[in-house]
């Protein structure tokens, strides 16, 4: 089946609306149907999908204001087409108003018939004519309403952030969350240097910025950049990795002679950074419950020339002594989490999470950290990381761990990068232009240092 640009965007959004289909999975699932589209059309499709997910509450507020039918009684495809049309009208200068309206009307006419098409036409045209009459919540008198509607943050999350952050900080955070994040590369120092890679990219006409804290990062400015088309991709000169994620492996500080366990390795972003920091020496075991991810990790290790990475499909919670004949100098637990720190990359996450998820994930994180702790050599380091800034998944996990495990102490992050933070690594999209990460460096004491 082949789709045009907006049909494709509609299908992706409808798939993403199912609770367990992440945006990444939906994009992967439909990608064969997009193969015939030109690159600008693919870019437009992505812009609509991400834009609708970023601004969903704002778009719904407008639809509700100009529709006689309540949103709760609207068919999901109709509501989605309205969101897509409105997003183009309000946010995409490159799409003229008539094109945004006509393509939306035709899209729904083919699916639901003429009557529904008339309804969509009416709502979109009313918006164009009467948008100026809308009363949007004012940040000075109704900050919660403003954040919820204008910045499209779910109310339960906005309430939590309001209790935690100052007014200016939360507004800045919300603004950055809805912006397109930078494409950040990690120079593969097994094959090149950051400065050499930067020269290659700038010579090819790309506008780049060196990351300020990671010595390996380069952000490539602009939108719609195809990673595979960047110079150096086939030669494995870089991997795609946000700066905050780069800081995690740097904070673990694995040495060339170390034996390392990446206990939740996933696709291996951090495993392969560790391999590069270790100069392709030492020994790394990449473990995950998902064999499919580990297979992709092995392929990526090959592209990057990272040498032999031992993979292990195993549940950390069920792993016993026989699974690991030796102790490790370094263990990374990059735990599964709510992902609320990476909303600018995965805007669908905000509509799928609830407070209960934070508590559920925190319970799992505590268990994973405890299970990993027994694998660390006395004198070795256990690093706990999550891409969420929620306290239950951050310091609460670490505090509970330290209460239980008197053989561990927290090592201050200040010593790692001279960051303006003392105990933990905490990064934010606002101000730092990085994903929101949390990491704690825990040292296992030797019998001598314990007493
Ligand atoms: C945040 S992701 C890891 C991302 C990865 N470290 C990276 O940098 O690309 C968490 C991973 O933990 C894995 N996982 C979840 N529960 C696990 C368990 N009990 N044992 C091992 N891995 C687990 C998931 O499959 C997922 O790939």
XYZ file of C-alpha atoms in Angstrom, residues 50-410:
361
model
C 5.682 15.352 15.763
C 3.884 18.708 15.701
C 0.462 17.183 16.414
C 1.889 15.156 19.310
C 3.774 18.161 20.729
C 0.819 20.555 20.584
C -2.122 18.200 21.114
C -3.827 19.981 24.031
C -3.515 23.358 22.302
C -4.992 21.962 19.077
C -7.810 20.255 20.987
C -8.633 23.488 22.807
C -9.071 25.226 19.444
C -11.103 22.376 17.945
C -13.398 22.355 20.979
C -13.867 26.110 20.668
C -15.038 25.889 17.036
C -16.859 22.563 16.982
C -20.439 21.854 18.061
C -19.521 18.206 18.615
C -17.625 17.543 21.876
C -14.174 16.004 21.438
C -15.210 12.950 23.463
C -17.865 12.107 20.861
C -15.582 12.579 17.875
C -14.314 9.643 15.867
C -10.520 9.337 16.396
C -9.643 9.638 12.656
C -11.822 12.793 12.397
C -10.215 14.337 15.477
C -6.756 13.408 14.189
C -7.362 14.946 10.767
C -8.596 18.139 12.484
C -5.466 18.214 14.663
C -3.278 17.735 11.572
C -5.045 20.482 9.612
C -4.902 22.913 12.534
C -1.252 22.183 13.191
C -0.437 23.085 9.593
C -2.547 26.250 9.810
C -1.000 27.481 13.068
C 2.602 26.261 12.887
C 3.722 25.483 9.311
C 4.411 28.642 7.315
C 5.458 26.575 4.311
C 1.899 25.164 3.929
C -0.586 27.781 2.637
C -3.925 27.871 4.497
C -5.928 26.649 1.495
C -3.628 23.616 1.128
C -3.884 22.748 4.835
C -7.692 22.864 4.612
C -8.147 21.143 1.221
C -5.809 18.250 1.998
C -7.541 17.668 5.370
C -10.999 17.740 3.771
C -9.966 15.284 1.028
C -8.253 12.994 3.528
C -11.385 12.598 5.637
C -13.733 12.520 2.593
C -11.938 9.385 1.337
C -12.326 7.750 4.732
C -15.654 8.929 6.163
C -17.577 10.518 3.269
C -18.867 13.951 2.289
C -20.788 14.864 5.457
C -17.786 14.498 7.746
C -15.648 16.318 5.197
C -18.071 19.266 5.441
C -17.722 19.270 9.219
C -13.895 19.279 9.026
C -14.037 22.053 6.428
C -16.266 24.154 8.708
C -14.095 23.798 11.825
C -10.877 24.605 9.955
C -12.365 27.616 8.139
C -13.839 28.964 11.385
C -10.430 28.707 12.983
C -8.813 30.759 10.239
C -11.518 33.434 10.515
C -11.954 33.569 14.286
C -8.740 32.447 15.944
C -8.189 35.988 17.274
C -11.385 35.717 19.340
C -10.051 32.809 21.414
C -9.372 33.325 25.105
C -6.217 31.398 25.892
C -5.222 31.018 29.580
C -2.909 33.848 30.662
C 0.370 32.797 32.379
C 0.023 35.613 34.965
C -3.452 34.696 36.147
C -3.739 30.983 35.325
C -0.281 29.436 35.017
C -1.541 25.856 35.316
C -4.112 26.424 32.560
C -1.500 28.153 30.415
C 1.003 25.307 30.720
C -1.674 22.693 30.152
C -3.277 24.339 27.115
C -0.742 26.617 25.457
C 2.266 24.332 26.086
C 0.284 21.078 25.874
C 1.561 19.480 29.073
C -0.871 16.963 30.658
C -2.451 18.501 33.761
C -1.164 15.901 36.247
C 2.417 16.498 35.057
C 2.052 20.297 34.938
C 0.858 20.231 38.576
C 3.916 18.223 39.621
C 6.310 20.552 37.789
C 4.616 23.662 39.202
C 5.183 22.334 42.715
C 8.862 21.743 41.914
C 10.088 24.524 39.624
C 9.855 28.325 39.669
C 7.451 30.049 37.227
C 10.162 31.213 34.821
C 11.919 27.859 34.857
C 8.784 25.880 34.116
C 7.799 28.186 31.245
C 11.253 27.860 29.723
C 11.187 24.079 30.189
C 7.769 23.824 28.495
C 8.915 26.005 25.592
C 12.015 23.887 24.936
C 10.113 20.622 25.226
C 7.997 21.639 22.242
C 10.938 22.641 20.074
C 12.732 20.396 17.584
C 15.813 19.057 19.437
C 19.294 19.197 17.933
C 20.701 16.207 16.084
C 23.752 15.373 18.184
C 26.480 13.023 17.035
C 29.136 11.289 19.072
C 32.460 11.270 17.251
C 33.753 7.707 17.222
C 37.240 8.226 18.621
C 38.151 4.636 17.688
C 38.262 5.896 14.081
C 38.559 9.692 14.133
C 38.713 12.732 16.412
C 35.898 15.173 17.120
C 37.779 17.964 15.389
C 38.474 15.817 12.294
C 34.797 14.804 12.064
C 33.742 18.408 12.540
C 35.988 19.442 9.632
C 34.440 16.751 7.417
C 30.911 17.907 8.260
C 31.584 21.619 7.797
C 33.426 20.960 4.512
C 30.247 19.211 3.307
C 28.263 22.375 4.145
C 26.724 21.397 7.502
C 26.365 23.962 10.263
C 27.745 22.394 13.441
C 28.273 23.208 17.147
C 30.630 21.389 19.473
C 28.904 20.190 22.650
C 30.088 22.024 25.741
C 30.402 19.216 28.307
C 30.978 16.044 26.327
C 34.331 16.132 24.506
C 32.888 13.791 21.871
C 29.688 15.577 20.831
C 28.841 17.609 17.705
C 25.360 19.009 17.109
C 24.331 19.371 13.477
C 21.941 22.281 13.046
C 18.918 22.328 10.739
C 15.976 20.021 10.214
C 15.215 17.019 8.032
C 18.811 15.782 8.035
C 19.134 12.155 6.965
C 21.629 10.502 9.280
C 22.657 7.842 6.746
C 23.420 10.593 4.230
C 25.852 12.434 6.529
C 29.502 12.071 5.474
C 31.275 9.433 7.556
C 28.183 7.346 8.361
C 29.189 4.313 6.266
C 32.735 4.493 7.623
C 31.405 4.473 11.195
C 32.915 7.838 12.124
C 30.011 8.702 14.434
C 26.949 7.463 16.262
C 23.825 9.496 17.012
C 23.616 10.245 20.736
C 22.343 13.188 22.740
C 24.963 14.994 24.839
C 23.288 14.032 28.145
C 23.491 10.341 27.222
C 27.182 10.824 26.377
C 27.795 12.242 29.854
C 26.531 8.996 31.434
C 29.292 6.762 30.009
C 31.881 9.495 30.685
C 30.713 9.626 34.296
C 31.168 5.865 34.633
C 34.773 6.395 33.488
C 35.640 2.873 32.309
C 39.381 2.223 31.872
C 41.033 0.171 29.089
C 41.813 -2.764 31.394
C 38.345 -2.893 32.989
C 35.730 -5.608 32.938
C 32.384 -3.835 32.430
C 28.734 -4.859 32.593
C 26.061 -2.806 30.842
C 23.106 -4.399 32.604
C 20.300 -2.729 30.558
C 22.190 -2.255 27.294
C 19.260 -1.890 24.889
C 20.508 -0.822 21.456
C 23.905 -0.126 22.989
C 24.218 3.661 22.744
C 26.111 3.764 26.029
C 27.798 0.345 25.644
C 29.476 1.464 22.438
C 30.464 4.797 23.912
C 32.123 2.871 26.735
C 33.950 0.688 24.188
C 35.275 3.850 22.583
C 36.339 5.382 25.924
C 38.158 2.102 26.677
C 39.987 2.366 23.341
C 38.515 -0.935 22.123
C 40.299 -2.786 24.948
C 39.032 -4.400 28.164
C 35.932 -6.546 28.193
C 32.306 -5.424 27.978
C 29.202 -7.548 28.517
C 26.036 -6.006 27.115
C 22.973 -7.529 28.713
C 19.269 -7.015 28.059
C 16.049 -9.004 28.167
C 15.422 -8.174 24.497
C 17.499 -10.267 22.054
C 16.341 -8.140 19.108
C 17.955 -5.039 20.609
C 21.179 -6.923 21.317
C 21.330 -8.092 17.677
C 21.100 -4.451 16.552
C 23.788 -3.553 19.109
C 26.122 -6.142 17.552
C 25.508 -4.730 14.053
C 26.187 -1.185 15.302
C 29.378 -2.379 17.067
C 30.498 -3.724 13.705
C 29.780 -0.411 11.914
C 31.704 1.505 14.568
C 34.611 -0.985 14.674
C 34.101 -1.374 18.426
C 35.534 -4.905 18.559
C 34.005 -7.844 20.323
C 31.118 -6.968 22.650
C 29.781 -9.988 24.469
C 25.974 -9.940 24.498
C 23.814 -11.718 27.039
C 20.031 -12.076 26.819
C 19.098 -12.236 30.471
C 16.780 -10.686 33.027
C 18.973 -8.864 35.548
C 16.434 -9.615 38.260
C 16.738 -13.358 37.639
C 20.515 -13.458 37.065
C 22.447 -15.631 39.507
C 26.093 -16.080 40.447
C 26.564 -18.756 37.752
C 25.593 -16.264 35.031
C 28.551 -14.099 36.021
C 31.692 -15.970 36.969
C 33.494 -12.708 37.746
C 32.872 -9.347 39.443
C 32.894 -6.180 37.340
C 34.983 -3.006 37.717
C 32.118 -0.963 36.324
C 28.395 -1.701 36.101
C 25.907 0.563 34.351
C 22.192 0.359 35.117
C 20.558 2.595 32.503
C 17.180 1.556 33.817
C 13.825 1.437 32.039
C 11.964 4.613 33.067
C 9.009 6.835 32.219
C 11.111 8.734 29.653
C 9.671 12.057 30.889
C 13.094 13.693 30.354
C 13.026 13.103 26.588
C 9.617 14.492 25.665
C 11.094 16.720 22.970
C 12.284 13.583 21.129
C 9.321 11.352 22.030
C 6.324 13.691 22.360
C 3.900 10.741 22.391
C 5.245 9.727 25.817
C 3.487 12.590 27.592
C 0.064 11.322 26.502
C 0.787 7.757 27.601
C 2.210 8.258 31.072
C 0.462 8.691 34.399
C 1.575 9.205 37.992
C 1.052 5.460 38.542
C 3.704 4.760 35.885
C 6.242 6.822 37.834
C 5.612 4.734 40.953
C 5.628 1.463 39.022
C 8.902 2.281 37.261
C 10.503 3.463 40.504
C 9.718 0.076 42.089
C 11.351 -1.726 39.164
C 14.357 0.632 39.209
C 15.016 -0.069 42.907
C 14.978 -3.817 42.243
C 17.282 -3.534 39.218
C 19.795 -1.380 41.092
C 19.884 -3.813 44.020
C 20.322 -6.796 41.694
C 23.217 -5.099 39.870
C 24.947 -4.069 43.100
C 26.060 -7.617 43.861
C 27.995 -7.823 40.584
C 30.348 -4.918 41.370
C 33.897 -5.558 42.565
C 34.732 -3.970 45.936
C 36.298 -0.631 44.975
C 34.323 -0.650 41.704
C 31.621 1.733 40.456
C 27.897 1.228 39.936
C 26.260 3.927 37.844
C 22.505 4.420 37.935
C 20.925 6.458 35.136
C 17.439 7.273 33.828
C 16.092 9.684 31.207
C 13.551 11.173 33.591
C 13.741 14.058 36.039
C 11.020 12.795 38.361
C 12.297 12.556 41.976
C 10.690 9.125 42.560
C 12.851 7.712 39.735
C 15.908 9.762 40.731
C 17.127 10.522 44.245
C 14.390 8.438 45.913
C 15.797 5.308 44.223
C 19.353 6.199 45.227
C 18.422 7.108 48.806
C 16.536 3.827 49.284
C 19.516 1.965 47.833
C 22.074 3.652 50.113
C 19.885 2.975 53.143
C 20.001 -0.723 52.369
C 23.530 -1.074 51.058
C 26.024 0.111 53.618
C 28.810 -1.167 51.338
C 28.135 1.714 48.893
C 28.723 5.473 48.999
C 27.645 8.208 46.595
